[in-house]
mmCIF file of C-alpha atoms in Angstrom:
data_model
loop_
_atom_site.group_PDB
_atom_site.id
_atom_site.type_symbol
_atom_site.label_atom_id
_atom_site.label_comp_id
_atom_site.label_asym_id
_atom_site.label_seq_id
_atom_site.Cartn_x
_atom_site.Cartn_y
_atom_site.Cartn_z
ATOM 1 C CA UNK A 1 82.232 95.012 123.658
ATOM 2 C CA UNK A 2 82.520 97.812 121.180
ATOM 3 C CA UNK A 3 85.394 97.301 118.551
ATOM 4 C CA UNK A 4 84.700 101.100 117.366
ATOM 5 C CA UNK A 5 88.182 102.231 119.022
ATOM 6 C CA UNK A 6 90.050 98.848 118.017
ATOM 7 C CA UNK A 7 88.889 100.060 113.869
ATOM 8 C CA UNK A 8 89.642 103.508 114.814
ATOM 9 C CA UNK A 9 92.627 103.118 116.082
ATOM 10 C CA UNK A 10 94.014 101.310 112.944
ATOM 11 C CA UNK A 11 92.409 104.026 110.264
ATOM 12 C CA UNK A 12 94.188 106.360 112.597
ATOM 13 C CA UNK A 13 97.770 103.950 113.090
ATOM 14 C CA UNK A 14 97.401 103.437 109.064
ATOM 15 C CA UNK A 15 97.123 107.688 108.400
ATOM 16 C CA UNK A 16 100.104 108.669 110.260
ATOM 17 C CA UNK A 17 102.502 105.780 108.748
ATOM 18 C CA UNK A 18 101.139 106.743 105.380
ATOM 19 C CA UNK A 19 101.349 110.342 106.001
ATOM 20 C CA UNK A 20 105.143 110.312 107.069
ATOM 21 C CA UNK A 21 105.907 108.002 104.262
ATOM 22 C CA UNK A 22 104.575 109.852 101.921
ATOM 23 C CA UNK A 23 105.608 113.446 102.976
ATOM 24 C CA UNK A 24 108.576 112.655 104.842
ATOM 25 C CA UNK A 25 110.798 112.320 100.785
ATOM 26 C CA UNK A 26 108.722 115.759 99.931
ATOM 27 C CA UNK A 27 110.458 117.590 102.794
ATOM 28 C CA UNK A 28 113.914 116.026 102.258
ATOM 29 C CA UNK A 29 114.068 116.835 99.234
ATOM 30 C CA UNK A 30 112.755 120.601 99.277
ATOM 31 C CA UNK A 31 115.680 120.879 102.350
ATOM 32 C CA UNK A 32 118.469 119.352 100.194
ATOM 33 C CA UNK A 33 117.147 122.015 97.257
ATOM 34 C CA UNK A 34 117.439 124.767 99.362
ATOM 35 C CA UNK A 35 120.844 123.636 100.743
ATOM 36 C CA UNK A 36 121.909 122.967 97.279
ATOM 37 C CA UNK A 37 120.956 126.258 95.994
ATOM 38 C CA UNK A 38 122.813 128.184 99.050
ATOM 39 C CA UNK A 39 126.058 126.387 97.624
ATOM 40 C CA UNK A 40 125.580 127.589 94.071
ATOM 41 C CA UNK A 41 124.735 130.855 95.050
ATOM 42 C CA UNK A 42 128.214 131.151 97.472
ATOM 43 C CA UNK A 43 130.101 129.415 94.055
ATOM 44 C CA UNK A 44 128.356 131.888 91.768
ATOM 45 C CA UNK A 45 129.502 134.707 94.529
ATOM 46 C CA UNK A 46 133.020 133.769 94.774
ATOM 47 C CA UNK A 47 133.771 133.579 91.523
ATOM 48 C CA UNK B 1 117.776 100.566 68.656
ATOM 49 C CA UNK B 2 113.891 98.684 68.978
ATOM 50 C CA UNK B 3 111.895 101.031 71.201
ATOM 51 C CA UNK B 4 111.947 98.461 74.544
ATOM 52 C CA UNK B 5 115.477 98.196 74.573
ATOM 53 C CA UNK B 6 115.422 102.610 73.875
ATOM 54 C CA UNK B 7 113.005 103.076 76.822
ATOM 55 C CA UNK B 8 115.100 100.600 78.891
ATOM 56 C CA UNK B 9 118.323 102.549 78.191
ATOM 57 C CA UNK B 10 116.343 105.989 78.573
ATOM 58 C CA UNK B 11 115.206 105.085 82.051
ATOM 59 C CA UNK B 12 118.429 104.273 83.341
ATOM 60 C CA UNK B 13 119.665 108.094 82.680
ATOM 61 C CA UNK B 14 118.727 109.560 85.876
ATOM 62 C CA UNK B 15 118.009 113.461 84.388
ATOM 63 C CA UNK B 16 115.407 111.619 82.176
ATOM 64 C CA UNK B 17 113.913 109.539 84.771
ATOM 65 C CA UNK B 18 113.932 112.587 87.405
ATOM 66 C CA UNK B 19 111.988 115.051 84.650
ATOM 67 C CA UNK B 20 109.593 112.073 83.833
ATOM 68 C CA UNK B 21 108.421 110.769 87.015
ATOM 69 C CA UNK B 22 107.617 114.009 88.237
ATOM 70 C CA UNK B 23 105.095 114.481 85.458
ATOM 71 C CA UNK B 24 103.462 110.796 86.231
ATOM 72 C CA UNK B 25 103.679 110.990 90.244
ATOM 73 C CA UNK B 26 100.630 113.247 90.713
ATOM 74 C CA UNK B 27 98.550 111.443 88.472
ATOM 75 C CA UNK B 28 99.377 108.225 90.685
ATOM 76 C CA UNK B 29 98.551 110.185 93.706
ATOM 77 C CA UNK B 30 95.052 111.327 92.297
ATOM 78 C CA UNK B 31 94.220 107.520 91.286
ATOM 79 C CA UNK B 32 95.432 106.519 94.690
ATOM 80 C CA UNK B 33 93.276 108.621 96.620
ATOM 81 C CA UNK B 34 90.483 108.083 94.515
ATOM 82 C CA UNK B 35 90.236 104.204 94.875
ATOM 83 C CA UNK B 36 90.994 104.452 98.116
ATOM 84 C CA UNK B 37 87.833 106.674 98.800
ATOM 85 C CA UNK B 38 85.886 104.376 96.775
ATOM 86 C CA UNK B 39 87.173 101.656 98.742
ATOM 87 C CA UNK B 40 86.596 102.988 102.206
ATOM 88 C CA UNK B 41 82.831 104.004 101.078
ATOM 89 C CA UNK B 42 82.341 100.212 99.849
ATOM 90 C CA UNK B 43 84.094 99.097 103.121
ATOM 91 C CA UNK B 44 82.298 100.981 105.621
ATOM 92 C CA UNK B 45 78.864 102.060 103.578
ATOM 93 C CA UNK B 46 77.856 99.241 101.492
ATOM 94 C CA UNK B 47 79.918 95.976 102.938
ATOM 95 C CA UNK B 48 77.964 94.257 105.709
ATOM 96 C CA UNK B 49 79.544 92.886 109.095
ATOM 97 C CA UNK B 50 80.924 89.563 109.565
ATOM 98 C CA UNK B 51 78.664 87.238 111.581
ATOM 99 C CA UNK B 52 81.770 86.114 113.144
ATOM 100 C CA UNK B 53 83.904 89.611 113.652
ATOM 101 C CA UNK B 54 81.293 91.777 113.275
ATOM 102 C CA UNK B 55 82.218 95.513 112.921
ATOM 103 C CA UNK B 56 86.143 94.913 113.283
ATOM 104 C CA UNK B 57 86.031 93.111 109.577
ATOM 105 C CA UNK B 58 86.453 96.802 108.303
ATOM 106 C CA UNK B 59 90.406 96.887 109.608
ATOM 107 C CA UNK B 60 90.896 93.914 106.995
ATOM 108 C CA UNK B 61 90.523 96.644 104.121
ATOM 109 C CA UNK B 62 93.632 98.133 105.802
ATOM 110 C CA UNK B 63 95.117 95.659 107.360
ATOM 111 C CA UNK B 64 95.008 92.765 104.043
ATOM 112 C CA UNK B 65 96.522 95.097 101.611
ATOM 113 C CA UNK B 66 98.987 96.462 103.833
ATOM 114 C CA UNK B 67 100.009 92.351 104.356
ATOM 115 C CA UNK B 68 100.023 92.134 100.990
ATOM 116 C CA UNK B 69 102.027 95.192 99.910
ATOM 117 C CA UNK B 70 104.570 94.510 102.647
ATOM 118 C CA UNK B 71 105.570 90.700 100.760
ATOM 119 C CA UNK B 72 105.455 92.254 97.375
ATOM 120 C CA UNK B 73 107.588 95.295 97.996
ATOM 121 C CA UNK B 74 110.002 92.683 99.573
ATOM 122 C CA UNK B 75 110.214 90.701 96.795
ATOM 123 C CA UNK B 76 110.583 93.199 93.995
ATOM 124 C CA UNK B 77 113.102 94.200 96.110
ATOM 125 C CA UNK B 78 114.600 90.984 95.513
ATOM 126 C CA UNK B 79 114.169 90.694 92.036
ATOM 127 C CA UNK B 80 115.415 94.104 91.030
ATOM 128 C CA UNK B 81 118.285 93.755 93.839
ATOM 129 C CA UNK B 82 119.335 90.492 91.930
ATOM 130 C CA UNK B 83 119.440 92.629 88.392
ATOM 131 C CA UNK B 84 121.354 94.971 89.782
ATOM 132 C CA UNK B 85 124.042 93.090 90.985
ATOM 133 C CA UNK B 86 124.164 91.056 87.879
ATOM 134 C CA UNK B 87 124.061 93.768 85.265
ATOM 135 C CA UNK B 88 124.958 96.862 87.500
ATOM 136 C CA UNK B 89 121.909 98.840 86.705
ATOM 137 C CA UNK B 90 121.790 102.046 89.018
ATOM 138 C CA UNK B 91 118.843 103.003 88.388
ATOM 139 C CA UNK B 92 117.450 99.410 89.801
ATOM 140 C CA UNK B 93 120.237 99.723 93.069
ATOM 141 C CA UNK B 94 118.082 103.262 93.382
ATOM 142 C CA UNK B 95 115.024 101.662 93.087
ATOM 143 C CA UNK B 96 115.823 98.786 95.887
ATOM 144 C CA UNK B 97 116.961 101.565 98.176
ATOM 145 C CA UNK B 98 113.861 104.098 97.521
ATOM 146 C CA UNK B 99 111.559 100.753 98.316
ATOM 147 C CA UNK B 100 112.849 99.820 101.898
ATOM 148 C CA UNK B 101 111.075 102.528 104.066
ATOM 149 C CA UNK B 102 107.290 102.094 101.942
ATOM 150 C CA UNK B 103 107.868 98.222 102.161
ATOM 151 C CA UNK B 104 108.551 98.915 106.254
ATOM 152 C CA UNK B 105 105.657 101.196 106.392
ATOM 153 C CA UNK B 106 102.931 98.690 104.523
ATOM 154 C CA UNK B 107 104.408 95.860 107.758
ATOM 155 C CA UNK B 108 104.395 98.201 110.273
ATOM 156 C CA UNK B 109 100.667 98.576 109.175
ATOM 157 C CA UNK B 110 100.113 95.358 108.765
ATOM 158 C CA UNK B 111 101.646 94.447 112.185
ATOM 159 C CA UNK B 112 99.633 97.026 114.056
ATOM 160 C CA UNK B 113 96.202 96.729 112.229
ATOM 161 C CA UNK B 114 96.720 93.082 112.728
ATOM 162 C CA UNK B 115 97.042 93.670 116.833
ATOM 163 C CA UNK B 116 93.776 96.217 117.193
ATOM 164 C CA UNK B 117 92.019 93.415 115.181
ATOM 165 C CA UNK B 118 93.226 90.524 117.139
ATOM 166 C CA UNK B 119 92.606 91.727 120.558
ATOM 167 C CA UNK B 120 88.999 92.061 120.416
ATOM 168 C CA UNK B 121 89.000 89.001 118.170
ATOM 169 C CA UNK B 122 91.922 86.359 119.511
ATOM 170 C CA UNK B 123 92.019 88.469 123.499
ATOM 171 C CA UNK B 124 95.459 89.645 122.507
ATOM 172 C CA UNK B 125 97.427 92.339 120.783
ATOM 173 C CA UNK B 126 100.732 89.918 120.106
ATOM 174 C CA UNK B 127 101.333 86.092 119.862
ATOM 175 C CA UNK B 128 104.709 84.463 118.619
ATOM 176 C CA UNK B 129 102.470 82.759 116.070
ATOM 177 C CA UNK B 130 104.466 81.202 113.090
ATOM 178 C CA UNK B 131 102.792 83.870 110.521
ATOM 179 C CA UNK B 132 103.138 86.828 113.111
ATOM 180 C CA UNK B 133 106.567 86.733 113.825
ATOM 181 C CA UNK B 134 107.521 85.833 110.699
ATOM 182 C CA UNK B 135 105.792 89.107 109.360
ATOM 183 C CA UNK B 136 108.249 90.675 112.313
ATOM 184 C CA UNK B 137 110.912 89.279 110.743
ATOM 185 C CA UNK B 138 110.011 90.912 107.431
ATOM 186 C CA UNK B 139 110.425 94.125 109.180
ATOM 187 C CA UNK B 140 113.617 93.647 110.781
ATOM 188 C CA UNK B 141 114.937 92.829 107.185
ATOM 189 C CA UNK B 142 113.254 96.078 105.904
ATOM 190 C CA UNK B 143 115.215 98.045 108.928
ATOM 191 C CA UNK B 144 118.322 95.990 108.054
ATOM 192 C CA UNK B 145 118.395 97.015 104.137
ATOM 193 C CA UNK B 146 118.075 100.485 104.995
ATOM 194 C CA UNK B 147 120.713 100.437 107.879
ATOM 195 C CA UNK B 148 122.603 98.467 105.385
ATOM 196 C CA UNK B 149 122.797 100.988 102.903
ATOM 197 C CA UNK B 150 123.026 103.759 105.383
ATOM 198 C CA UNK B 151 126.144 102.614 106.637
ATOM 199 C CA UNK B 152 128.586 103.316 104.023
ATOM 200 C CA UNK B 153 129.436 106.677 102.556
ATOM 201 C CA UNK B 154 130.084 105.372 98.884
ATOM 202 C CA UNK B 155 126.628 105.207 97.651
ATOM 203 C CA UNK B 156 126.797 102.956 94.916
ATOM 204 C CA UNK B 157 128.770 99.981 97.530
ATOM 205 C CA UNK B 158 126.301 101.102 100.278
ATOM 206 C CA UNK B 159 123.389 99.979 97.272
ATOM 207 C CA UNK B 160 125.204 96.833 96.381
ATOM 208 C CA UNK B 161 125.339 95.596 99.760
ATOM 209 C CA UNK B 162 121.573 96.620 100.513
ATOM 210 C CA UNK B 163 120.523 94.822 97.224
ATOM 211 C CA UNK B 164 122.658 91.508 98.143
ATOM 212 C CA UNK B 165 120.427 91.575 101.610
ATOM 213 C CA UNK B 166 117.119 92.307 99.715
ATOM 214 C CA UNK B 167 117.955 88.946 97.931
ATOM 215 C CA UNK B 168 119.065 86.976 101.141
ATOM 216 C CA UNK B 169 115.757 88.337 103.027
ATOM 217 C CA UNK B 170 113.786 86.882 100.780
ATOM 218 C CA UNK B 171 113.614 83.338 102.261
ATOM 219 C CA UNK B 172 111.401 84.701 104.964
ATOM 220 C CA UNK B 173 108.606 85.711 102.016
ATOM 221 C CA UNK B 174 107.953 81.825 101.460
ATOM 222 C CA UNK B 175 107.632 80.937 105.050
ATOM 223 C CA UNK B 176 105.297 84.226 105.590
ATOM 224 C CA UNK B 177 103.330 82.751 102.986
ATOM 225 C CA UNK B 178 103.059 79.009 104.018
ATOM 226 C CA UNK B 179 103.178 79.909 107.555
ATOM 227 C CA UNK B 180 99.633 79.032 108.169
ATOM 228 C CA UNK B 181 99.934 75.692 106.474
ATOM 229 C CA UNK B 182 102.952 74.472 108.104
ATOM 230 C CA UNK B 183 102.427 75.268 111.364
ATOM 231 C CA UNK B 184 99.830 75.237 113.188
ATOM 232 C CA UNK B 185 98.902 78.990 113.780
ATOM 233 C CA UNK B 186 96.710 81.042 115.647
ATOM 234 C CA UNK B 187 96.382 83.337 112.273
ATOM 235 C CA UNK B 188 93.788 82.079 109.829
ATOM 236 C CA UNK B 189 94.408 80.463 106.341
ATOM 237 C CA UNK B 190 93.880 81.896 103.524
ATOM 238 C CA UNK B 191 90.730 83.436 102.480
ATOM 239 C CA UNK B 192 91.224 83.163 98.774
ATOM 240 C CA UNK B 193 91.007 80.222 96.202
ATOM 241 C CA UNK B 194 91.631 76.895 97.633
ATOM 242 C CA UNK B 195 89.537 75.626 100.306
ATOM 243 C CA UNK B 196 89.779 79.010 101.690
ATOM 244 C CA UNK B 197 86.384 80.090 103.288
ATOM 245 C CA UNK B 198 86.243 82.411 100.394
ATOM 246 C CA UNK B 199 84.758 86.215 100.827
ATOM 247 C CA UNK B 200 81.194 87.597 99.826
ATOM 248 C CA UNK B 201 81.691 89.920 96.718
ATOM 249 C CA UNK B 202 80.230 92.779 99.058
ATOM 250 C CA UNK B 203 83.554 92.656 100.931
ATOM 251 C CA UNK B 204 85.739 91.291 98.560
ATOM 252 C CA UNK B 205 85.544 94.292 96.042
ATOM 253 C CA UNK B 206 86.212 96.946 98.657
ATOM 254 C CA UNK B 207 89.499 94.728 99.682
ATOM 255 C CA UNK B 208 90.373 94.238 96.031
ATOM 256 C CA UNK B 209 90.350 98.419 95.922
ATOM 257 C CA UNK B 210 92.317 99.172 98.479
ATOM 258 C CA UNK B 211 94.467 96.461 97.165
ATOM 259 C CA UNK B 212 94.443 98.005 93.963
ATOM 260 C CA UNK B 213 95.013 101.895 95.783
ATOM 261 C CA UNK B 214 98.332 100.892 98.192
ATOM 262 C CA UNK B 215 99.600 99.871 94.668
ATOM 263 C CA UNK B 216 99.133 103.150 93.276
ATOM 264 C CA UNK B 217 100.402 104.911 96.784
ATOM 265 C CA UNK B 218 103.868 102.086 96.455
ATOM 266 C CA UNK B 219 104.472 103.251 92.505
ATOM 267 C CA UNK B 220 104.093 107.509 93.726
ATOM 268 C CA UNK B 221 106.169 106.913 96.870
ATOM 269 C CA UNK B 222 108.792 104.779 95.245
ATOM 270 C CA UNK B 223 108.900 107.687 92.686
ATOM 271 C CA UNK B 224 109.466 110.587 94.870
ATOM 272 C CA UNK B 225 111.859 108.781 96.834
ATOM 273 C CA UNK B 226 113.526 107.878 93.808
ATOM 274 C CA UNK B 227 113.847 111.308 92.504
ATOM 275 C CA UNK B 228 115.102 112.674 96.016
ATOM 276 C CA UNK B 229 118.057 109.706 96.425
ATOM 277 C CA UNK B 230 118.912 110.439 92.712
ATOM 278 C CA UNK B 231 119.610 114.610 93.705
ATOM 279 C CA UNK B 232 121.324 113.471 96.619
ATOM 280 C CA UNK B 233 123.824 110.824 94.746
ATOM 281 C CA UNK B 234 124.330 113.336 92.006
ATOM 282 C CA UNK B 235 124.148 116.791 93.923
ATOM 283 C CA UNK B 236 127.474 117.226 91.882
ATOM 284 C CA UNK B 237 126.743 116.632 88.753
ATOM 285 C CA UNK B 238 125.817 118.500 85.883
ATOM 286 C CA UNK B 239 122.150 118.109 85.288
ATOM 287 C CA UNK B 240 121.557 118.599 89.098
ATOM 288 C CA UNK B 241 123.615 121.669 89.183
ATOM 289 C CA UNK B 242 121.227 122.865 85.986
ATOM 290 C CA UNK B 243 118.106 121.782 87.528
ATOM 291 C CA UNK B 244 119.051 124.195 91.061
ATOM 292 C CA UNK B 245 119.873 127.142 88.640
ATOM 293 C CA UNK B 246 116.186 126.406 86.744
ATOM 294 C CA UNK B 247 114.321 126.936 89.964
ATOM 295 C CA UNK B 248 116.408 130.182 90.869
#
């Protein structure tokens, strides 16, 4: 029996759940920026 | 004011804590990903096979720390959930709340590396063994605190409430632990200290690296989400509004 795809499989399982973790905050928080600049820019337009 | 009790007080402003994580989180990225490719080279290079498990040995570099990462997460959770209640520090309600999803990750990883290595090893992906479900447990806690916390719309009670479950959850990190002595499982003791079969140093110091690495990737994730649940609490305040008009 080979166990190749069982250890790949893992390394591969262990990437993406590291990878979203990891990037997942990063892209949050450069959306929420951008939202929270459109608001200041439509406050400093307003006034 | 002696300088502990000055950095204690400086790290519970959240403008000085978001400008001085940001300069420390890519230096605890770089360290991360530099043990960690030390400690794949030792695991898969250097390390020899297991005369039991042969090749499948390498998923316990993953698969150990993960384990590992997912109790101790859990139980600084705990610990700075019980602070925080007791002496209202934000900054340690943030911290509870910015650990939940890494702590869920490291047991998802654990849970699934643990599967791919037991069905060539045990002939199955899943048993409700004492130590496996127990570890499931752990997860549905993690899921719990976050759902917790994402169920109120006043941040601060949402935080309480996920802190006072961090500390309730954390009977399950005992019997995770002493699973495999109190029952009898299909998941092996221990493999360190005691009359654990102990490890040869060829395998134990890749394991003790990658133990060493998910640290490092915990301390820059925790950071960054941190940082991000800090803008969100305070997107009114001052030094957020300051900070959006810097990067115009």
């Amino acid at each position: 029996m080979s166990y190749t795809p069982f250890i790949l499989a893992s390394y591969l399982l262990g990437t993406v759940i590291l990878s979203w973790a990891a990037f997942a905050p990063v892209l949050k928080k450069r959306t929420l920026l951008r939202q929270l600049k459109a608001r200041q820019a439509r406050m400093d337009k307003s006034q | 004011m002696n300088p502990i009790m000055l950095f204690i007080h400086k790290t519970g402003s959240p403008p000085w804590f978001y400008q001085k994580t940001g300069y420390l989180i890519p230096w605890l990225w770089a360290i991360f990903l530099v043990l960690t490719a030390i400690g794949l080279y030792l695991g898969f290079v250097k390390a020899p096979v297991d005369y039991q498990q042969g090749t499948t040995v390498r998923i316990m570099y993953l698969h150990v720390p993960s384990a590992w990462m997912s109790m101790m997460i859990y139980g600084f959770m705990a610990i700075m959930g019980f602070i925080a209640l007791v002496w209202r520090i934000r900054m340690l309600e943030v911290l509870v709340i910015s650990s939940a999803p890494v702590g869920a990750a490291f047991t998802m990883i654990a849970l699934l590396t643990g599967s791919m290595w037991g069905r060539p090893m045990w002939g199955t992906f899943w048993v409700w063994d004492a130590r496996l479900t127990s570890e499931l447990v752990l997860l549905f806690l993690y899921f719990g605190v976050i759902a917790l916390y994402n169920a109120y719309d006043e941040p601060r009670k949402a935080a309480r409430a996920a802190s006072l479950l961090s500390i309730v959850g954390a009977f399950n990190l005992p019997i995770i632990y002493f699973s495999v002595e109190w029952w009898n499982t299909l998941h092996q003791g221990s493999s360190f200290g005691g009359d654990g079969p102990g490890i040869h140093p060829e395998m134990l110091w890749p394991l003790l690296i990658m133990a060493t690495a998910v640290k490092f990737f915990y301390g820059a994730n925790l950071l960054t989400r941190a940082r991000l649940t800090l803008l969100k609490q305070d997107h009114r305040k001052r030094w957020v509004q300051d900070l959006v008009s810097e990067e115009h």
